[in-house]
Amino acid sequence: MPTTQNSIWTRLPNGNVMHCSGLELESNGNSWQMTPASGFDFSVFTMMEQGLSVEEAKGLAELLIWQGATWATTGLH
């Protein structure tokens, strides 16, 4: 569970990973995705508060998921 202080990701006790913004990712064993609550919060923040289009928000979500999954699976922590 400990992470380096420089990491923007943290591994949670349940195996999920959390971005410093509070976005939580979970794995189903084959792929990583945002938890339902994080997905909802992310949608509200990116599209309603920041004015991103659906395509822009989806691209940003995919990037964050890729970064978190890479961090969690390759030991970059």
Short mmCIF file of N, CA, C and O in Angstrom, two decimals:
data_model
loop_
_atom_site.label_atom_id
_atom_site.label_comp_id
_atom_site.label_asym_id
_atom_site.label_seq_id
_atom_site.Cartn_x
_atom_site.Cartn_y
_atom_site.Cartn_z
N MET A 1 0.80 -1.20 0.00
CA MET A 1 0.00 0.00 0.00
C MET A 1 0.84 1.27 0.00
O MET A 1 0.43 2.24 -0.59
N PRO A 2 2.00 1.31 0.58
CA PRO A 2 2.78 2.54 0.54
C PRO A 2 3.17 2.90 -0.89
O PRO A 2 3.43 2.04 -1.71
N THR A 3 3.22 4.17 -1.16
CA THR A 3 3.63 4.66 -2.46
C THR A 3 4.70 5.71 -2.26
O THR A 3 4.87 6.23 -1.16
N THR A 4 5.40 6.04 -3.32
CA THR A 4 6.38 7.10 -3.21
C THR A 4 5.65 8.42 -3.11
O THR A 4 4.54 8.59 -3.60
N GLN A 5 6.26 9.38 -2.49
CA GLN A 5 5.63 10.68 -2.30
C GLN A 5 5.43 11.40 -3.62
O GLN A 5 4.58 12.26 -3.72
N ASN A 6 6.19 11.06 -4.64
CA ASN A 6 6.11 11.75 -5.92
C ASN A 6 5.01 11.20 -6.82
O ASN A 6 4.74 11.74 -7.86
N SER A 7 4.38 10.11 -6.45
CA SER A 7 3.38 9.48 -7.30
C SER A 7 2.05 10.20 -7.19
O SER A 7 1.64 10.63 -6.12
N ILE A 8 1.36 10.28 -8.32
CA ILE A 8 0.02 10.86 -8.32
C ILE A 8 -1.03 9.78 -8.12
O ILE A 8 -2.21 10.07 -8.04
N TRP A 9 -0.59 8.53 -8.02
CA TRP A 9 -1.48 7.38 -7.81
C TRP A 9 -1.18 6.73 -6.48
O TRP A 9 -0.04 6.72 -6.03
N THR A 10 -2.22 6.16 -5.87
CA THR A 10 -2.09 5.44 -4.61
C THR A 10 -2.85 4.13 -4.74
O THR A 10 -3.97 4.11 -5.24
N ARG A 11 -2.23 3.05 -4.27
CA ARG A 11 -2.95 1.77 -4.25
C ARG A 11 -3.77 1.72 -2.97
O ARG A 11 -3.26 1.96 -1.89
N LEU A 12 -5.05 1.39 -3.10
CA LEU A 12 -5.95 1.30 -1.96
C LEU A 12 -5.95 -0.11 -1.40
O LEU A 12 -5.59 -1.06 -2.11
N PRO A 13 -6.37 -0.29 -0.15
CA PRO A 13 -6.38 -1.63 0.46
C PRO A 13 -7.22 -2.65 -0.33
O PRO A 13 -6.92 -3.84 -0.29
N ASN A 14 -8.23 -2.21 -1.06
CA ASN A 14 -9.07 -3.13 -1.83
C ASN A 14 -8.48 -3.49 -3.19
O ASN A 14 -9.11 -4.19 -3.98
N GLY A 15 -7.28 -2.98 -3.51
CA GLY A 15 -6.62 -3.27 -4.78
C GLY A 15 -6.87 -2.22 -5.85
O GLY A 15 -6.20 -2.22 -6.88
N ASN A 16 -7.83 -1.34 -5.62
CA ASN A 16 -8.08 -0.26 -6.57
C ASN A 16 -6.94 0.75 -6.48
O ASN A 16 -6.14 0.72 -5.55
N VAL A 17 -6.87 1.63 -7.45
CA VAL A 17 -5.90 2.72 -7.41
C VAL A 17 -6.64 4.03 -7.48
O VAL A 17 -7.70 4.14 -8.09
N MET A 18 -6.09 5.05 -6.79
CA MET A 18 -6.72 6.35 -6.75
C MET A 18 -5.76 7.42 -7.22
O MET A 18 -4.61 7.48 -6.78
N HIS A 19 -6.23 8.26 -8.12
CA HIS A 19 -5.50 9.42 -8.60
C HIS A 19 -5.56 10.50 -7.52
O HIS A 19 -6.49 10.53 -6.72
N CYS A 20 -4.59 11.39 -7.50
CA CYS A 20 -4.57 12.44 -6.48
C CYS A 20 -5.80 13.34 -6.55
O CYS A 20 -6.14 14.00 -5.57
N SER A 21 -6.52 13.33 -7.65
CA SER A 21 -7.76 14.12 -7.78
C SER A 21 -8.95 13.43 -7.14
O SER A 21 -10.03 14.02 -7.04
N GLY A 22 -8.78 12.17 -6.73
CA GLY A 22 -9.87 11.42 -6.14
C GLY A 22 -10.50 10.41 -7.07
O GLY A 22 -11.35 9.62 -6.67
N LEU A 23 -10.09 10.40 -8.33
CA LEU A 23 -10.60 9.44 -9.31
C LEU A 23 -10.13 8.04 -8.94
O LEU A 23 -8.94 7.82 -8.74
N GLU A 24 -11.06 7.10 -8.81
CA GLU A 24 -10.72 5.74 -8.41
C GLU A 24 -10.92 4.77 -9.56
O GLU A 24 -11.93 4.81 -10.25
N LEU A 25 -9.92 3.92 -9.77
CA LEU A 25 -9.97 2.90 -10.81
C LEU A 25 -10.04 1.53 -10.17
O LEU A 25 -9.44 1.29 -9.13
N GLU A 26 -10.77 0.62 -10.83
CA GLU A 26 -10.88 -0.76 -10.37
C GLU A 26 -10.59 -1.69 -11.54
O GLU A 26 -10.80 -1.33 -12.69
N SER A 27 -10.13 -2.88 -11.20
CA SER A 27 -9.85 -3.88 -12.22
C SER A 27 -10.83 -5.03 -12.08
O SER A 27 -11.15 -5.45 -10.97
N ASN A 28 -11.27 -5.56 -13.23
CA ASN A 28 -12.12 -6.75 -13.21
C ASN A 28 -11.29 -7.99 -13.50
O ASN A 28 -11.84 -9.06 -13.74
N GLY A 29 -9.98 -7.83 -13.51
CA GLY A 29 -9.08 -8.93 -13.81
C GLY A 29 -8.57 -8.91 -15.24
O GLY A 29 -7.52 -9.46 -15.54
N ASN A 30 -9.33 -8.28 -16.12
CA ASN A 30 -8.94 -8.18 -17.53
C ASN A 30 -8.65 -6.75 -17.96
O ASN A 30 -7.86 -6.53 -18.86
N SER A 31 -9.32 -5.80 -17.35
CA SER A 31 -9.14 -4.40 -17.73
C SER A 31 -9.45 -3.51 -16.54
O SER A 31 -10.03 -3.94 -15.55
N TRP A 32 -9.02 -2.27 -16.67
CA TRP A 32 -9.25 -1.26 -15.63
C TRP A 32 -10.31 -0.30 -16.11
O TRP A 32 -10.40 0.01 -17.30
N GLN A 33 -11.10 0.19 -15.17
CA GLN A 33 -12.11 1.20 -15.47
C GLN A 33 -12.35 2.03 -14.22
O GLN A 33 -11.95 1.66 -13.13
N MET A 34 -13.01 3.17 -14.41
CA MET A 34 -13.38 3.99 -13.27
C MET A 34 -14.47 3.27 -12.50
O MET A 34 -15.29 2.56 -13.08
N THR A 35 -14.47 3.45 -11.19
CA THR A 35 -15.60 2.94 -10.42
C THR A 35 -16.84 3.72 -10.87
O THR A 35 -16.72 4.83 -11.40
N PRO A 36 -18.03 3.18 -10.67
CA PRO A 36 -19.23 3.91 -11.08
C PRO A 36 -19.32 5.33 -10.49
O PRO A 36 -19.65 6.28 -11.20
N ALA A 37 -18.98 5.47 -9.21
CA ALA A 37 -19.04 6.79 -8.58
C ALA A 37 -18.02 7.74 -9.21
O ALA A 37 -18.33 8.91 -9.48
N SER A 38 -16.81 7.26 -9.46
CA SER A 38 -15.79 8.11 -10.07
C SER A 38 -16.17 8.48 -11.50
O SER A 38 -15.94 9.60 -11.94
N GLY A 39 -16.75 7.53 -12.23
CA GLY A 39 -17.18 7.82 -13.59
C GLY A 39 -18.22 8.91 -13.63
O GLY A 39 -18.17 9.82 -14.46
N PHE A 40 -19.17 8.86 -12.71
CA PHE A 40 -20.20 9.89 -12.64
C PHE A 40 -19.58 11.24 -12.28
O PHE A 40 -19.84 12.25 -12.95
N ASP A 41 -18.76 11.26 -11.23
CA ASP A 41 -18.12 12.52 -10.82
C ASP A 41 -17.26 13.09 -11.93
O ASP A 41 -17.24 14.30 -12.16
N PHE A 42 -16.53 12.22 -12.64
CA PHE A 42 -15.68 12.66 -13.73
C PHE A 42 -16.51 13.29 -14.84
O PHE A 42 -16.17 14.34 -15.38
N SER A 43 -17.63 12.67 -15.18
CA SER A 43 -18.51 13.20 -16.23
C SER A 43 -19.05 14.57 -15.86
O SER A 43 -19.03 15.49 -16.67
N VAL A 44 -19.52 14.69 -14.64
CA VAL A 44 -20.05 15.98 -14.18
C VAL A 44 -18.97 17.05 -14.23
O VAL A 44 -19.17 18.14 -14.76
N PHE A 45 -17.79 16.73 -13.71
CA PHE A 45 -16.71 17.71 -13.66
C PHE A 45 -16.25 18.11 -15.06
O PHE A 45 -16.14 19.30 -15.37
N THR A 46 -15.97 17.13 -15.90
CA THR A 46 -15.37 17.47 -17.19
C THR A 46 -16.36 18.13 -18.14
O THR A 46 -16.01 19.08 -18.83
N MET A 47 -17.58 17.63 -18.19
CA MET A 47 -18.53 18.16 -19.18
C MET A 47 -19.34 19.35 -18.64
O MET A 47 -19.48 20.35 -19.33
N MET A 48 -19.83 19.25 -17.43
CA MET A 48 -20.70 20.31 -16.92
C MET A 48 -19.90 21.47 -16.34
O MET A 48 -20.24 22.63 -16.58
N GLU A 49 -18.85 21.17 -15.58
CA GLU A 49 -18.10 22.24 -14.94
C GLU A 49 -16.98 22.79 -15.81
O GLU A 49 -16.70 23.98 -15.76
N GLN A 50 -16.35 21.94 -16.61
CA GLN A 50 -15.22 22.39 -17.43
C GLN A 50 -15.61 22.63 -18.89
O GLN A 50 -14.82 23.17 -19.65
N GLY A 51 -16.78 22.18 -19.30
CA GLY A 51 -17.27 22.44 -20.65
C GLY A 51 -16.66 21.58 -21.73
O GLY A 51 -16.72 21.93 -22.91
N LEU A 52 -16.09 20.44 -21.37
CA LEU A 52 -15.53 19.56 -22.39
C LEU A 52 -16.67 18.87 -23.15
O LEU A 52 -17.74 18.63 -22.59
N SER A 53 -16.40 18.56 -24.40
CA SER A 53 -17.37 17.80 -25.18
C SER A 53 -17.32 16.34 -24.72
O SER A 53 -16.40 15.93 -24.01
N VAL A 54 -18.29 15.56 -25.15
CA VAL A 54 -18.30 14.14 -24.82
C VAL A 54 -17.02 13.47 -25.33
O VAL A 54 -16.40 12.68 -24.62
N GLU A 55 -16.61 13.81 -26.54
CA GLU A 55 -15.39 13.22 -27.12
C GLU A 55 -14.15 13.61 -26.32
O GLU A 55 -13.28 12.77 -26.08
N GLU A 56 -14.06 14.86 -25.92
CA GLU A 56 -12.91 15.31 -25.14
C GLU A 56 -12.88 14.63 -23.76
O GLU A 56 -11.82 14.19 -23.30
N ALA A 57 -14.03 14.55 -23.12
CA ALA A 57 -14.10 13.90 -21.81
C ALA A 57 -13.74 12.42 -21.90
O ALA A 57 -13.01 11.89 -21.06
N LYS A 58 -14.22 11.77 -22.96
CA LYS A 58 -13.91 10.35 -23.16
C LYS A 58 -12.41 10.15 -23.37
O LYS A 58 -11.81 9.25 -22.80
N GLY A 59 -11.80 11.02 -24.17
CA GLY A 59 -10.36 10.93 -24.41
C GLY A 59 -9.56 11.13 -23.14
O GLY A 59 -8.59 10.41 -22.88
N LEU A 60 -9.96 12.10 -22.33
CA LEU A 60 -9.27 12.35 -21.07
C LEU A 60 -9.44 11.17 -20.12
O LEU A 60 -8.50 10.74 -19.46
N ALA A 61 -10.65 10.61 -20.07
CA ALA A 61 -10.90 9.45 -19.21
C ALA A 61 -10.03 8.27 -19.64
O ALA A 61 -9.43 7.59 -18.81
N GLU A 62 -9.96 8.02 -20.94
CA GLU A 62 -9.14 6.91 -21.43
C GLU A 62 -7.67 7.11 -21.09
O GLU A 62 -6.98 6.15 -20.73
N LEU A 63 -7.19 8.34 -21.18
CA LEU A 63 -5.80 8.63 -20.83
C LEU A 63 -5.55 8.37 -19.34
O LEU A 63 -4.57 7.71 -18.97
N LEU A 64 -6.44 8.85 -18.49
CA LEU A 64 -6.27 8.64 -17.05
C LEU A 64 -6.35 7.16 -16.69
O LEU A 64 -5.59 6.67 -15.85
N ILE A 65 -7.27 6.43 -17.32
CA ILE A 65 -7.37 5.00 -17.06
C ILE A 65 -6.10 4.28 -17.51
O ILE A 65 -5.56 3.43 -16.79
N TRP A 66 -5.60 4.63 -18.68
CA TRP A 66 -4.36 4.02 -19.16
C TRP A 66 -3.21 4.31 -18.20
O TRP A 66 -2.43 3.42 -17.86
N GLN A 67 -3.08 5.57 -17.76
CA GLN A 67 -2.00 5.92 -16.84
C GLN A 67 -2.12 5.16 -15.52
O GLN A 67 -1.13 4.63 -15.01
N GLY A 68 -3.32 5.10 -14.96
CA GLY A 68 -3.51 4.40 -13.70
C GLY A 68 -3.28 2.91 -13.82
O GLY A 68 -2.65 2.30 -12.95
N ALA A 69 -3.76 2.32 -14.91
CA ALA A 69 -3.56 0.89 -15.13
C ALA A 69 -2.08 0.58 -15.31
O ALA A 69 -1.57 -0.42 -14.79
N THR A 70 -1.39 1.41 -16.04
CA THR A 70 0.05 1.23 -16.24
C THR A 70 0.79 1.32 -14.92
O THR A 70 1.64 0.48 -14.61
N TRP A 71 0.43 2.31 -14.14
CA TRP A 71 1.06 2.47 -12.83
C TRP A 71 0.81 1.25 -11.96
O TRP A 71 1.71 0.73 -11.31
N ALA A 72 -0.42 0.77 -11.95
CA ALA A 72 -0.80 -0.35 -11.08
C ALA A 72 -0.18 -1.67 -11.51
O ALA A 72 0.13 -2.51 -10.68
N THR A 73 -0.02 -1.86 -12.82
CA THR A 73 0.41 -3.18 -13.31
C THR A 73 1.90 -3.29 -13.61
O THR A 73 2.42 -4.40 -13.72
N THR A 74 2.61 -2.18 -13.75
CA THR A 74 4.02 -2.28 -14.10
C THR A 74 4.94 -1.92 -12.95
O THR A 74 6.15 -1.91 -13.12
N GLY A 75 4.37 -1.61 -11.82
CA GLY A 75 5.21 -1.32 -10.66
C GLY A 75 5.94 0.00 -10.75
O GLY A 75 7.04 0.13 -10.22
N LEU A 76 5.34 0.98 -11.41
CA LEU A 76 5.99 2.29 -11.50
C LEU A 76 5.89 3.06 -10.19
O LEU A 76 6.31 4.18 -10.11
N HIS A 77 5.37 2.44 -9.18
CA HIS A 77 5.27 3.05 -7.86
C HIS A 77 6.41 2.51 -7.05
O HIS A 77 6.94 2.91 -6.22
#
